[in-house]
PDB file of C-alpha atoms in Angstrom:
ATOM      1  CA  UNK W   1       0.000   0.000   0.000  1.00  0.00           C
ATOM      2  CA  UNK W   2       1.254   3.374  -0.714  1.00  0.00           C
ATOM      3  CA  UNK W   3       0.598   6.262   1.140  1.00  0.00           C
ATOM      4  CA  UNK W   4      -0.180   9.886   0.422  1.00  0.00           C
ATOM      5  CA  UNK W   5      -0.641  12.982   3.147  1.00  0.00           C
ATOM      6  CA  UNK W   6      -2.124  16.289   1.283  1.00  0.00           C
ATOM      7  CA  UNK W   7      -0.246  18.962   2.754  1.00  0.00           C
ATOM      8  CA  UNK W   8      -1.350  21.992   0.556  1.00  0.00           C
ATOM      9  CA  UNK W   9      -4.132  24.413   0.733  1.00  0.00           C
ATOM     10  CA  UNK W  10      -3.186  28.267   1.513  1.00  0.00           C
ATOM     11  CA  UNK W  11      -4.119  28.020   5.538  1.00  0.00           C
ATOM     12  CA  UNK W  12      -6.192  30.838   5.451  1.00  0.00           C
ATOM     13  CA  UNK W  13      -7.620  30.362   8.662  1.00  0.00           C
ATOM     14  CA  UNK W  14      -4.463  30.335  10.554  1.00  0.00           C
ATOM     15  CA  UNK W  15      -3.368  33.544   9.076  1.00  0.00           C
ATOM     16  CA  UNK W  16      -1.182  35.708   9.461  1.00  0.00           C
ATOM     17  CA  UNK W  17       0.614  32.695  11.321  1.00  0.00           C
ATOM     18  CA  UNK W  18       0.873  30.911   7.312  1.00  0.00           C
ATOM     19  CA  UNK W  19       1.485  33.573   5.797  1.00  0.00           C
ATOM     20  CA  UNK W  20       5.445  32.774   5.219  1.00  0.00           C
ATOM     21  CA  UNK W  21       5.342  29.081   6.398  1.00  0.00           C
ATOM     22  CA  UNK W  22       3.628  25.851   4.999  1.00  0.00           C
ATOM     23  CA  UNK W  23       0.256  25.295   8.201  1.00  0.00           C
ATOM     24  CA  UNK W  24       1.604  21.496   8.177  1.00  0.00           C
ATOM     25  CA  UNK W  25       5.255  22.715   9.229  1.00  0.00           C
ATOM     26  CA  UNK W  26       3.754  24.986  12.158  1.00  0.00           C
ATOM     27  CA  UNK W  27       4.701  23.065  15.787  1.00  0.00           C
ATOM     28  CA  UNK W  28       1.929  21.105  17.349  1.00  0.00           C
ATOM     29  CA  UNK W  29       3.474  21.540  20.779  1.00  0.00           C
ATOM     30  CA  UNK W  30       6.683  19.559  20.609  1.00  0.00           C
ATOM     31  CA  UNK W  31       7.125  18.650  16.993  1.00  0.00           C
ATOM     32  CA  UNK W  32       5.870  19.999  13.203  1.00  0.00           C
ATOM     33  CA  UNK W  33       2.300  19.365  12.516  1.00  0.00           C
ATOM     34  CA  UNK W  34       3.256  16.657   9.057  1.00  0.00           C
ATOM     35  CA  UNK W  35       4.816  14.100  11.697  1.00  0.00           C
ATOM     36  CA  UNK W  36       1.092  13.248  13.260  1.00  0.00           C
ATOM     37  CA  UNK W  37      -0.287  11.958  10.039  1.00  0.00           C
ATOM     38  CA  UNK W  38       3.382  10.776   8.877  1.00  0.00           C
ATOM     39  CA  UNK W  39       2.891   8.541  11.882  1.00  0.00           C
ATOM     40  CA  UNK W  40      -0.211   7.057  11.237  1.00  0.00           C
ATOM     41  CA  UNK W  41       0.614   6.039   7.721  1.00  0.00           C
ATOM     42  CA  UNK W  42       4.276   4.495   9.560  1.00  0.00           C
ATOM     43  CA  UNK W  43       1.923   3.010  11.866  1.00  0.00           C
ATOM     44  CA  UNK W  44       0.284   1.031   9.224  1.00  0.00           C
ATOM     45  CA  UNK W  45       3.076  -0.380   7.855  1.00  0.00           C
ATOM     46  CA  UNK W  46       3.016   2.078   4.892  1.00  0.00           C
ATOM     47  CA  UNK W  47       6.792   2.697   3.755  1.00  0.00           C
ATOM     48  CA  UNK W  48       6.372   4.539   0.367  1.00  0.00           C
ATOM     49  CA  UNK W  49       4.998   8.241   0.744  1.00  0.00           C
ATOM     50  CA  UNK W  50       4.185  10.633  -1.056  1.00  0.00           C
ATOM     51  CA  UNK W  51       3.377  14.662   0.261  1.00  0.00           C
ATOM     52  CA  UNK W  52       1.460  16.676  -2.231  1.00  0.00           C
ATOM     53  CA  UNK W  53       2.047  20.497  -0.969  1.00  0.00           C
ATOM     54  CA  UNK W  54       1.548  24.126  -2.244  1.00  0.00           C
ATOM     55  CA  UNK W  55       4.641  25.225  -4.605  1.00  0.00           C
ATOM     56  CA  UNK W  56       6.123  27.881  -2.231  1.00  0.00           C
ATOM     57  CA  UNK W  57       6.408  24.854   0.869  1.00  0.00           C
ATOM     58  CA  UNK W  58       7.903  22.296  -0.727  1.00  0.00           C
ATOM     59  CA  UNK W  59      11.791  23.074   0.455  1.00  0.00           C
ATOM     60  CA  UNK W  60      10.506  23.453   3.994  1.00  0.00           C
ATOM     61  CA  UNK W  61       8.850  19.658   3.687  1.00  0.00           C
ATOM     62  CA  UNK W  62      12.022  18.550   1.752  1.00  0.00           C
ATOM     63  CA  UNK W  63      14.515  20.188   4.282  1.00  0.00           C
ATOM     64  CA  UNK W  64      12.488  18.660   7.389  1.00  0.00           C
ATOM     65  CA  UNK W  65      11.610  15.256   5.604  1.00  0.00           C
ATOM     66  CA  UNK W  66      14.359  14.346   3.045  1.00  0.00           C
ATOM     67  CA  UNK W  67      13.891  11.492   0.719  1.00  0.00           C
ATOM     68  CA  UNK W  68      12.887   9.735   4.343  1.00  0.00           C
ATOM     69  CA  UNK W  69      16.040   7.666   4.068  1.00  0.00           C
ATOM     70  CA  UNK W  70      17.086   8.369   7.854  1.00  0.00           C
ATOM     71  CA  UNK W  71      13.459   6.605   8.868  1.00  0.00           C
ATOM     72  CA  UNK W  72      13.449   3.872   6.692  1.00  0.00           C
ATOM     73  CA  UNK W  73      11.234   5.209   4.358  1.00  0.00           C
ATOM     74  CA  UNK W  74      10.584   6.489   0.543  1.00  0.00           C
ATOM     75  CA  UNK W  75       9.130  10.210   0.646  1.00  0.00           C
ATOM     76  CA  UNK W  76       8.767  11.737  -2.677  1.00  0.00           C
ATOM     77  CA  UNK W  77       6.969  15.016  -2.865  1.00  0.00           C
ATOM     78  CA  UNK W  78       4.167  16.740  -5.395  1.00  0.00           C
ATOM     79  CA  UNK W  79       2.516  20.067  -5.815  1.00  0.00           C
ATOM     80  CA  UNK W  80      -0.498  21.249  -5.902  1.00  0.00           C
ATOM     81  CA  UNK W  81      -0.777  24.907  -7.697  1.00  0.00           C
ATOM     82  CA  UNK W  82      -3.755  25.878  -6.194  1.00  0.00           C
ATOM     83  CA  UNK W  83      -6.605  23.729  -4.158  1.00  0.00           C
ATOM     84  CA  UNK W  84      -8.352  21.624  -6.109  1.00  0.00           C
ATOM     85  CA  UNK W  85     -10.429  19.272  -3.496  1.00  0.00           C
ATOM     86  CA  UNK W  86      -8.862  16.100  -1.843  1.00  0.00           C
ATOM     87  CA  UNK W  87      -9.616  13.467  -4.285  1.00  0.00           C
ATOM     88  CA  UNK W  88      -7.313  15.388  -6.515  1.00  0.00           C
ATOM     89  CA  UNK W  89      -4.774  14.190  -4.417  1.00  0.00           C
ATOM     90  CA  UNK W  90      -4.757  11.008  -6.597  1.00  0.00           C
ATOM     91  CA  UNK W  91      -5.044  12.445  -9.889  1.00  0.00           C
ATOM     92  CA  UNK W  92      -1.650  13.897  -8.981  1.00  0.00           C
ATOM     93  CA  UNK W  93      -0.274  11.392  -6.890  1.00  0.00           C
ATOM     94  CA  UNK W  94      -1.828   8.363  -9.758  1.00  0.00           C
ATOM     95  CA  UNK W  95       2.264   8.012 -10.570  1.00  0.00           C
ATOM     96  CA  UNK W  96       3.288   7.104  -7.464  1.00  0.00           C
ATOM     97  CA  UNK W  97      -0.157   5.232  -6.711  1.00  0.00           C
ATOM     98  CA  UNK W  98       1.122   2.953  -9.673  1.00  0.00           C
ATOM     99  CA  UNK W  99      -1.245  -0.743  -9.351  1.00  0.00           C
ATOM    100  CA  UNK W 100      -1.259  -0.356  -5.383  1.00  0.00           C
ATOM    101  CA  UNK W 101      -3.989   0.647  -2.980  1.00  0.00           C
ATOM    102  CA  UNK W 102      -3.368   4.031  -1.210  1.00  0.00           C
ATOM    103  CA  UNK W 103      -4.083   5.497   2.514  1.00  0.00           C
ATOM    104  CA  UNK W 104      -4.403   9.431   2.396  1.00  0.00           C
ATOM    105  CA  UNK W 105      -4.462  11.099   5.177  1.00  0.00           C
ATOM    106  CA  UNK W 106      -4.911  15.331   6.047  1.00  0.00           C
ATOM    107  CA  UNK W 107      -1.683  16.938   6.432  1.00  0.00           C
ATOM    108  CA  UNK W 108      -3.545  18.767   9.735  1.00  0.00           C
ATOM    109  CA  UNK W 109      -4.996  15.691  11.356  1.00  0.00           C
ATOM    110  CA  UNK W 110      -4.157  14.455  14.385  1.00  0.00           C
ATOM    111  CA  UNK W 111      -5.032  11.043  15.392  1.00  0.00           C
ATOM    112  CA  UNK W 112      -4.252   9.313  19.107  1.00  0.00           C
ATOM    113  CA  UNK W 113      -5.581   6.317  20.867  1.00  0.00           C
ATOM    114  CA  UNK W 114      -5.036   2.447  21.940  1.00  0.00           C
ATOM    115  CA  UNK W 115      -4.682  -0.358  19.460  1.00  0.00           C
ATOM    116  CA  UNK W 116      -4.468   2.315  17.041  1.00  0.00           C
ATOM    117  CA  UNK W 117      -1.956   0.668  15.174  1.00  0.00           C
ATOM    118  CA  UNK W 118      -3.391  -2.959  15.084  1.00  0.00           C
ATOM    119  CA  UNK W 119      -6.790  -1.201  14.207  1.00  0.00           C
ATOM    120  CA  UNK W 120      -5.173   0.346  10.857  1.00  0.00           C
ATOM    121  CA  UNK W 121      -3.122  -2.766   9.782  1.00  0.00           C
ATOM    122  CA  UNK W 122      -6.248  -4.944  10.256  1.00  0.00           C
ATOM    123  CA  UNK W 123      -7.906  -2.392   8.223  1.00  0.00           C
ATOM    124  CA  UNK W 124      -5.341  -2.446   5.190  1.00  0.00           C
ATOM    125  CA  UNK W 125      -5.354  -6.123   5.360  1.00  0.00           C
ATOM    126  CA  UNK W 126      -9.082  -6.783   5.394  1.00  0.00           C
ATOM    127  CA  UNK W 127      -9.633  -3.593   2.512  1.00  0.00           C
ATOM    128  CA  UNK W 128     -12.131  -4.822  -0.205  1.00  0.00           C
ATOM    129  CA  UNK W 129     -13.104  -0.778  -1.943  1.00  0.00           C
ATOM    130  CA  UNK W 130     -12.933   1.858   1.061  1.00  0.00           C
ATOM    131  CA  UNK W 131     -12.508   2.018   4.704  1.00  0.00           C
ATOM    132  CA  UNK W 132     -13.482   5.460   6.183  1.00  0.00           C
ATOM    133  CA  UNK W 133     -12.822   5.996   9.649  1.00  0.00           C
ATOM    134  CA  UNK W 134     -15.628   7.607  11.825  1.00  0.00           C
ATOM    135  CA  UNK W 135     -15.326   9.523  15.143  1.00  0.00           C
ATOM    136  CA  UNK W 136     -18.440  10.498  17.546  1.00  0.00           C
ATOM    137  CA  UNK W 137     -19.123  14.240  17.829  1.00  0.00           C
ATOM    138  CA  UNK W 138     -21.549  16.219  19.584  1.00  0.00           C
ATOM    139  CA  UNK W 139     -22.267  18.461  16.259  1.00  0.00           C
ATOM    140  CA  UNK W 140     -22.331  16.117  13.516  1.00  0.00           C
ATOM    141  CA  UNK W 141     -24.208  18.841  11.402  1.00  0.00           C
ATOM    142  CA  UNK W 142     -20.272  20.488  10.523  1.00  0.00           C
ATOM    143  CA  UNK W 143     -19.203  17.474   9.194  1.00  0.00           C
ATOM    144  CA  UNK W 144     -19.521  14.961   6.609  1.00  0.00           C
ATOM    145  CA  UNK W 145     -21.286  12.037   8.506  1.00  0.00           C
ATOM    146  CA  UNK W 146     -21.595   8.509   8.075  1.00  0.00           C
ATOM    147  CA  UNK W 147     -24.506   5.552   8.940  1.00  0.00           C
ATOM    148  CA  UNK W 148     -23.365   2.270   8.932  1.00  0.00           C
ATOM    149  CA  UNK W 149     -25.623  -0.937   9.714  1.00  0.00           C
ATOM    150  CA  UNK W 150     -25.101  -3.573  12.336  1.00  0.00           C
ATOM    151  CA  UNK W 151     -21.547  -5.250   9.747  1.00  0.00           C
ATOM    152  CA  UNK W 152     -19.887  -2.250   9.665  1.00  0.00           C
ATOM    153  CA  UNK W 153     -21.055  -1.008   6.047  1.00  0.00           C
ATOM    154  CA  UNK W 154     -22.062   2.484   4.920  1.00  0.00           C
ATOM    155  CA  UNK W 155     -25.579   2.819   3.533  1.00  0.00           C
ATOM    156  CA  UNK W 156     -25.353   6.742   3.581  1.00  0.00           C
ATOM    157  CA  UNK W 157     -23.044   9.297   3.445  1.00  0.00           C
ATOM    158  CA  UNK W 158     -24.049  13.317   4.031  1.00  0.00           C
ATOM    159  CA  UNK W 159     -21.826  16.820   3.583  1.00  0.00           C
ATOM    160  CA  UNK W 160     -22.809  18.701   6.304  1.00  0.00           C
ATOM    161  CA  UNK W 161     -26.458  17.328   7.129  1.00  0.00           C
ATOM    162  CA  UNK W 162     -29.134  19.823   8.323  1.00  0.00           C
ATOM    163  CA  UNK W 163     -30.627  16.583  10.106  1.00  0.00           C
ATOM    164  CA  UNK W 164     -27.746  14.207  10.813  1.00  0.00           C
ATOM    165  CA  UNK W 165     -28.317  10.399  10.369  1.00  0.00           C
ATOM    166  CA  UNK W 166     -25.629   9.618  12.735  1.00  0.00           C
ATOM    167  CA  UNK W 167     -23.028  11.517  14.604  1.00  0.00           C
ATOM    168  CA  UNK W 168     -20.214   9.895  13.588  1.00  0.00           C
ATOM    169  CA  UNK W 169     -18.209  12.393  11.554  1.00  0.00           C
ATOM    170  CA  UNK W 170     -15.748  10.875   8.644  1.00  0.00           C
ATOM    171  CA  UNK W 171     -12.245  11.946  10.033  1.00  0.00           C
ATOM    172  CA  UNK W 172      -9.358  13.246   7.485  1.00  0.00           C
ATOM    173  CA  UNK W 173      -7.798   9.092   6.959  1.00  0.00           C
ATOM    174  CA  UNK W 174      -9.057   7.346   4.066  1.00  0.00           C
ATOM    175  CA  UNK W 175      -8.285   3.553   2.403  1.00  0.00           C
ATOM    176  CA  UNK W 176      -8.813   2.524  -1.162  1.00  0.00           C
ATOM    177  CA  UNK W 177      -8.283   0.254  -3.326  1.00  0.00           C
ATOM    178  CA  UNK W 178      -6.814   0.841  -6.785  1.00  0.00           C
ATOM    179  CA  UNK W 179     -10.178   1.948  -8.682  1.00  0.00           C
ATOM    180  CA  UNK W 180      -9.849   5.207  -6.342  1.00  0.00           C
ATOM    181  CA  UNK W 181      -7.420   6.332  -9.437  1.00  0.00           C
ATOM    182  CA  UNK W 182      -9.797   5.824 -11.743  1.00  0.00           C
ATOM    183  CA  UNK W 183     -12.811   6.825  -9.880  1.00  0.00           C
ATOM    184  CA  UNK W 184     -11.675  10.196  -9.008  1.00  0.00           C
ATOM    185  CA  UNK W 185     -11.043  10.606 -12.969  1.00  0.00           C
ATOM    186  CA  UNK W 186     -14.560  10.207 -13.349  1.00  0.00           C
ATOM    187  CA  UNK W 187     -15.566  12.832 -10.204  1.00  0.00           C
ATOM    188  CA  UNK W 188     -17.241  15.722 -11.962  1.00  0.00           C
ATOM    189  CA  UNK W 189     -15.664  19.378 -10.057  1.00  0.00           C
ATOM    190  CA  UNK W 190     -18.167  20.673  -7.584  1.00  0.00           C
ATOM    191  CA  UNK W 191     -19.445  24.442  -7.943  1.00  0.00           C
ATOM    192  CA  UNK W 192     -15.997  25.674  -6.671  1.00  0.00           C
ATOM    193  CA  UNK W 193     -14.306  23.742  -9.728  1.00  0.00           C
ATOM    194  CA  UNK W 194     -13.166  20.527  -6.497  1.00  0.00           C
ATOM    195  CA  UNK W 195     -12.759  16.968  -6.761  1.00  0.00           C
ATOM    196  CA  UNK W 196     -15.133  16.643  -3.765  1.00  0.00           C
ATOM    197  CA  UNK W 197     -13.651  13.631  -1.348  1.00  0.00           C
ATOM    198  CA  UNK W 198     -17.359  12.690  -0.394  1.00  0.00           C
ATOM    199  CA  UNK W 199     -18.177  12.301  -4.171  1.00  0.00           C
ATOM    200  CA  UNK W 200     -15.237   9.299  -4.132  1.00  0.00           C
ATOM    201  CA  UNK W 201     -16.608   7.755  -1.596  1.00  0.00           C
ATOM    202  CA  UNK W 202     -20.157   7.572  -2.692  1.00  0.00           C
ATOM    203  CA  UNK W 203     -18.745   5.691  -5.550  1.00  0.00           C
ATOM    204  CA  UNK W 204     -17.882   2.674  -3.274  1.00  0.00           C
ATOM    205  CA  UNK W 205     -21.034   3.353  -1.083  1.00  0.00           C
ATOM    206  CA  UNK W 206     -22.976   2.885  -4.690  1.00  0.00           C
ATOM    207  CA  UNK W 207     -20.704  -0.250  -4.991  1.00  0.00           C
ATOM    208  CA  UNK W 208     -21.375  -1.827  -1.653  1.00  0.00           C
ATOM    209  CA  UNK W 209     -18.010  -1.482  -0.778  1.00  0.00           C
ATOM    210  CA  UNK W 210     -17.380   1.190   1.658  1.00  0.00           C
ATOM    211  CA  UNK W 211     -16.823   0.356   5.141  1.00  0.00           C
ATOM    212  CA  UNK W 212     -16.961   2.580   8.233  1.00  0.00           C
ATOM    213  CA  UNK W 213     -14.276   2.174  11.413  1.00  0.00           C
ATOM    214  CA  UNK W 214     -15.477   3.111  14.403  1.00  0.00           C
ATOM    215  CA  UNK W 215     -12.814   4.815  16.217  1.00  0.00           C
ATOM    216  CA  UNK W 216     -15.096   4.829  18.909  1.00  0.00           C
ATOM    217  CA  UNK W 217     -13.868   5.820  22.847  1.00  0.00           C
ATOM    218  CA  UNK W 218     -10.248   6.482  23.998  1.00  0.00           C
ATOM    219  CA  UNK W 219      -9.365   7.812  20.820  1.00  0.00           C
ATOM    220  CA  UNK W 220      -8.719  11.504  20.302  1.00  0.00           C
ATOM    221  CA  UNK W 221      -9.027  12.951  16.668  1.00  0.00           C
ATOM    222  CA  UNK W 222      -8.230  16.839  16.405  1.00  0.00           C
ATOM    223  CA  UNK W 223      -7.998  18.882  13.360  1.00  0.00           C
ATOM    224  CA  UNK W 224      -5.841  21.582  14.134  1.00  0.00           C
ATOM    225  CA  UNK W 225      -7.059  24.442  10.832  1.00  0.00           C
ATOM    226  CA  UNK W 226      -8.074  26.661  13.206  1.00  0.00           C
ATOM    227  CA  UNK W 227      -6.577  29.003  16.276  1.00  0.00           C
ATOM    228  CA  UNK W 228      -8.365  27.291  18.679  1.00  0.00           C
ATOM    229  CA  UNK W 229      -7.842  23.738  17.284  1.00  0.00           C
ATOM    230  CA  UNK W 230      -4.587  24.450  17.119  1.00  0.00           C
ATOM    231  CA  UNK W 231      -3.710  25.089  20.737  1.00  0.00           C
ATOM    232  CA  UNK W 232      -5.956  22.383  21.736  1.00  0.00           C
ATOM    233  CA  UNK W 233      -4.045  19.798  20.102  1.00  0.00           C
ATOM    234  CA  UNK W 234      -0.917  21.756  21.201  1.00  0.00           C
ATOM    235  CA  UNK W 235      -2.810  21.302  25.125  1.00  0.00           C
ATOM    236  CA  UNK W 236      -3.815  17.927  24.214  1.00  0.00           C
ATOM    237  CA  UNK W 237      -0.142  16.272  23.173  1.00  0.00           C
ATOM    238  CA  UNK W 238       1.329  18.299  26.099  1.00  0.00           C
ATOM    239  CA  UNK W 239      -0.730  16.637  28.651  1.00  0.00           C
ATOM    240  CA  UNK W 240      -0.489  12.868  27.623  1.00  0.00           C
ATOM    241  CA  UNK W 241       3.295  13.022  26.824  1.00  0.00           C
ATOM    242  CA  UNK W 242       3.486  14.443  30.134  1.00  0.00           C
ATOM    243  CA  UNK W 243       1.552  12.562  32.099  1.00  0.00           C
ATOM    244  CA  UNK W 244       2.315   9.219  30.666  1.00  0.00           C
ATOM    245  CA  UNK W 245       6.220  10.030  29.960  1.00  0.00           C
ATOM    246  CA  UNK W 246       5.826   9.236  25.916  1.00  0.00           C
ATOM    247  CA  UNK W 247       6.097  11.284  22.737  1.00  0.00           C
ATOM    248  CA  UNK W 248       3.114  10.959  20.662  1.00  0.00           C
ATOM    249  CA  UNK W 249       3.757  10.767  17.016  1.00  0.00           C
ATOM    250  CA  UNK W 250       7.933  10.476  17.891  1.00  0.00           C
ATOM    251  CA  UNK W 251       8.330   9.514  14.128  1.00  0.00           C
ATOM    252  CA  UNK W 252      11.813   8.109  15.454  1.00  0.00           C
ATOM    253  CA  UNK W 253      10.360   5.827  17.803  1.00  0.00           C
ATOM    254  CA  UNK W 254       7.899   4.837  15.112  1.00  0.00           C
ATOM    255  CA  UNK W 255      10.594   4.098  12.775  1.00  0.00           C
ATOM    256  CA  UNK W 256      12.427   1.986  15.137  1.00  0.00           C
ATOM    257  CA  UNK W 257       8.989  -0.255  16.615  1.00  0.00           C
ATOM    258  CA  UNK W 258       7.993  -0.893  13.618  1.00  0.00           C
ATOM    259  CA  UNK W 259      11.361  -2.301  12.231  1.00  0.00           C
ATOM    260  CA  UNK W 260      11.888   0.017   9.569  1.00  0.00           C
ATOM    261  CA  UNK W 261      15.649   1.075  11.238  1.00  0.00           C
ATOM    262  CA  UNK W 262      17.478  -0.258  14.235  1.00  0.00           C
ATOM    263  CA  UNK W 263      18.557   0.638  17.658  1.00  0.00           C
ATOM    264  CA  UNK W 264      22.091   2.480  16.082  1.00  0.00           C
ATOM    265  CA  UNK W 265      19.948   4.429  13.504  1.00  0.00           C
ATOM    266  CA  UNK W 266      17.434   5.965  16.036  1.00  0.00           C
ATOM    267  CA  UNK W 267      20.419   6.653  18.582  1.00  0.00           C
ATOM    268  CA  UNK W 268      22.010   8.249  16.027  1.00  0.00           C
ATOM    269  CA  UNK W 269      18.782  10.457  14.994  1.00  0.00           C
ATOM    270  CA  UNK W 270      18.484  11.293  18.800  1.00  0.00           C
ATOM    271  CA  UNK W 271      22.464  12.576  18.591  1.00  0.00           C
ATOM    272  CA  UNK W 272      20.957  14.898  16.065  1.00  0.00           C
ATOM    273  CA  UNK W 273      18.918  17.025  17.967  1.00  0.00           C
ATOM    274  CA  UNK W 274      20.889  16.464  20.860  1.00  0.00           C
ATOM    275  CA  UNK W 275      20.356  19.619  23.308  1.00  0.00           C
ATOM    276  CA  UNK W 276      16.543  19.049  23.022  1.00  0.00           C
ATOM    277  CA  UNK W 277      14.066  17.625  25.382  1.00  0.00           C
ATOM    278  CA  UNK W 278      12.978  15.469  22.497  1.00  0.00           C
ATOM    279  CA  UNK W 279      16.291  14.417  21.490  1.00  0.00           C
ATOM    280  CA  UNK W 280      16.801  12.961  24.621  1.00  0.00           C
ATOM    281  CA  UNK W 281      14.047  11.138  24.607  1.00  0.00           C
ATOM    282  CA  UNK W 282      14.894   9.694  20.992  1.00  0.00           C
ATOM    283  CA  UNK W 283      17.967   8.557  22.332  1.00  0.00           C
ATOM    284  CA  UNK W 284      16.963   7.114  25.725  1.00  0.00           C
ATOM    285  CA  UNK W 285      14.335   5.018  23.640  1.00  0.00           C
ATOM    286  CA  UNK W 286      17.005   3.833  21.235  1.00  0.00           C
ATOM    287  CA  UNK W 287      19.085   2.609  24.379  1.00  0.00           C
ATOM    288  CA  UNK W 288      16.426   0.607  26.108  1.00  0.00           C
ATOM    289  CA  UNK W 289      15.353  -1.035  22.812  1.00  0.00           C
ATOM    290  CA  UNK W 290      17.833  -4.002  23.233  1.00  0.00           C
ATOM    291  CA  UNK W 291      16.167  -4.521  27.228  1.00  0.00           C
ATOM    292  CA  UNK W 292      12.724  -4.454  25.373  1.00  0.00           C
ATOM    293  CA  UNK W 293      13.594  -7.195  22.762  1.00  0.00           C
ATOM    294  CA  UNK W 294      15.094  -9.227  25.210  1.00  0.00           C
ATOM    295  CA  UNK W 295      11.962  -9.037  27.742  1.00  0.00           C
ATOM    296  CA  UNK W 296       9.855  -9.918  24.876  1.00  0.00           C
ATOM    297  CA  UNK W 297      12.095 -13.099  23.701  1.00  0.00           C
ATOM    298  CA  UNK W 298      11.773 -14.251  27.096  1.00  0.00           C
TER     299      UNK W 298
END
């Protein structure tokens, strides 16, 4: 599976703070706003990445990202000239799509929670069409919503509903199967001349084969586009990785759990930003990975 995060858009409701600086490369308390949904992709197993961004960002991405070498990974990069709607993210990123199926996630997402990571790989391997992921608000009525019946399956999808079926809103993570490519193709531009997401996914609703994941309680999804949202997230990752003494969405510590580089390679990536807080935490998780093996061969 290859995976995509859309990183552009103009972040016109954060400005003036985007007005010289890519939204996605703003901190989210301890670390740029691209390594939350970098994670989750990592977190699924997804090694080959592509970030679609706006023209004027894509040195910041490539100077904080690389060619993802240093993580184990494959990052290539892709603009987008001016905002098109989400499901043009794989008109442009079709290429690096190739025969595979694709995960695409919001460059401004942030997603948290137990079993996280054994809920998205059971989730790529089980993908037959779509797999939307749902979350429970209290104002369903400002997002696109989802009802599912008693398996799991969508039988309606609404933009925005007056009179909501449900309140489980569709969060920014989306998996598809290889049609998406050509069923975005076939997407006809809303009003605003966009590739409308929702319009994808009524395709596999139409189909029968759209699913709807439940992310359900303990998990935290928070879409930081806004001021507020922004410093809630900020509040939010500052009081777990306090409290519980972790980094969420340490792309390092990702890197190393899931196999993708060894103990030496994250140590060395701590070394790096030696002088930080998060550094040292890099670096302290490197050194107590060989303790960690050996308590789980025992």
């Amino acid at each position: 599976m290859k995976g995509i995060i859309l990183a552009g858009g103009r972040g016109t409701r954060l400005h003036p703070a985007t007005l010289g600086v890519s939204k996605q490369l703003l901190p989210v308390y301890d670390k740029p706003m691209v390594y939350y949904p970098l994670s989750v992709l990592m977190l699924a197993g997804i090694r080959e990445i592509l970030v679609i961004c706006s023209p004027p960002d894509l040195d910041g991405f490539r100077r904080l990202l690389g060619d993802g070498g240093r993580l184990g990974l494959s990052i290539d990069y892709a603009v987008q000239d001016e905002p098109r709607g989400l499901a043009d993210a794989f008109l442009i990123g079709a290429d690096h799509i190739g025969a595979d199926p694709v995960a695409l996630v919001l460059g401004d997402n942030l997603f948290h929670g137990r079993g996280f990571p054994e809920l998205l790989r059971r989730a790529r391997r089980d993908l037959d069409g779509c797999v939307l992921f749902g979350y429970e608000v209290r104002d369903p009525e400002r997002y696109g919503v989802g009802e599912v019946d008693a398996g799991g399956r969508l039988i309606s999808l609404e933009e925005k509903p007056a009179h909501p079926r449900s309140n489980h809103a569709i969060t920014g993570l989306y998996l598809y199967d290889n049609d998406v490519v050509d069923i975005a193709r076939g997407v006809r531009p809303s009003a605003r001349g966009e590739l409308e997401i929702t319009d994808v996914n009524r395709v596999y609703l139409d189909r029968g084969r759209a699913r709807l994941e439940n992310l359900g309680r303990g998990f935290a999804w928070l879409d930081t586009g806004t001021h507020e949202s922004l410093l809630e997230a900020a509040e939010y990752v500052r009081v777990m990785e306090n409290r519980q003494g972790i980094r969420i969405a340490c792309v390092e510590e990702v890197a190393l759990r899931m196999g993708f580089i060894d103990g030496a390679a994250c140590h060395r990536l701590g070394e790096q930003l030696a002088g930080s807080a998060y550094g040292e935490y890099v670096m302290r998780v490197a050194a107590a990975e060989p303790a960690r093996l050996g308590a789980r061969s025992a």
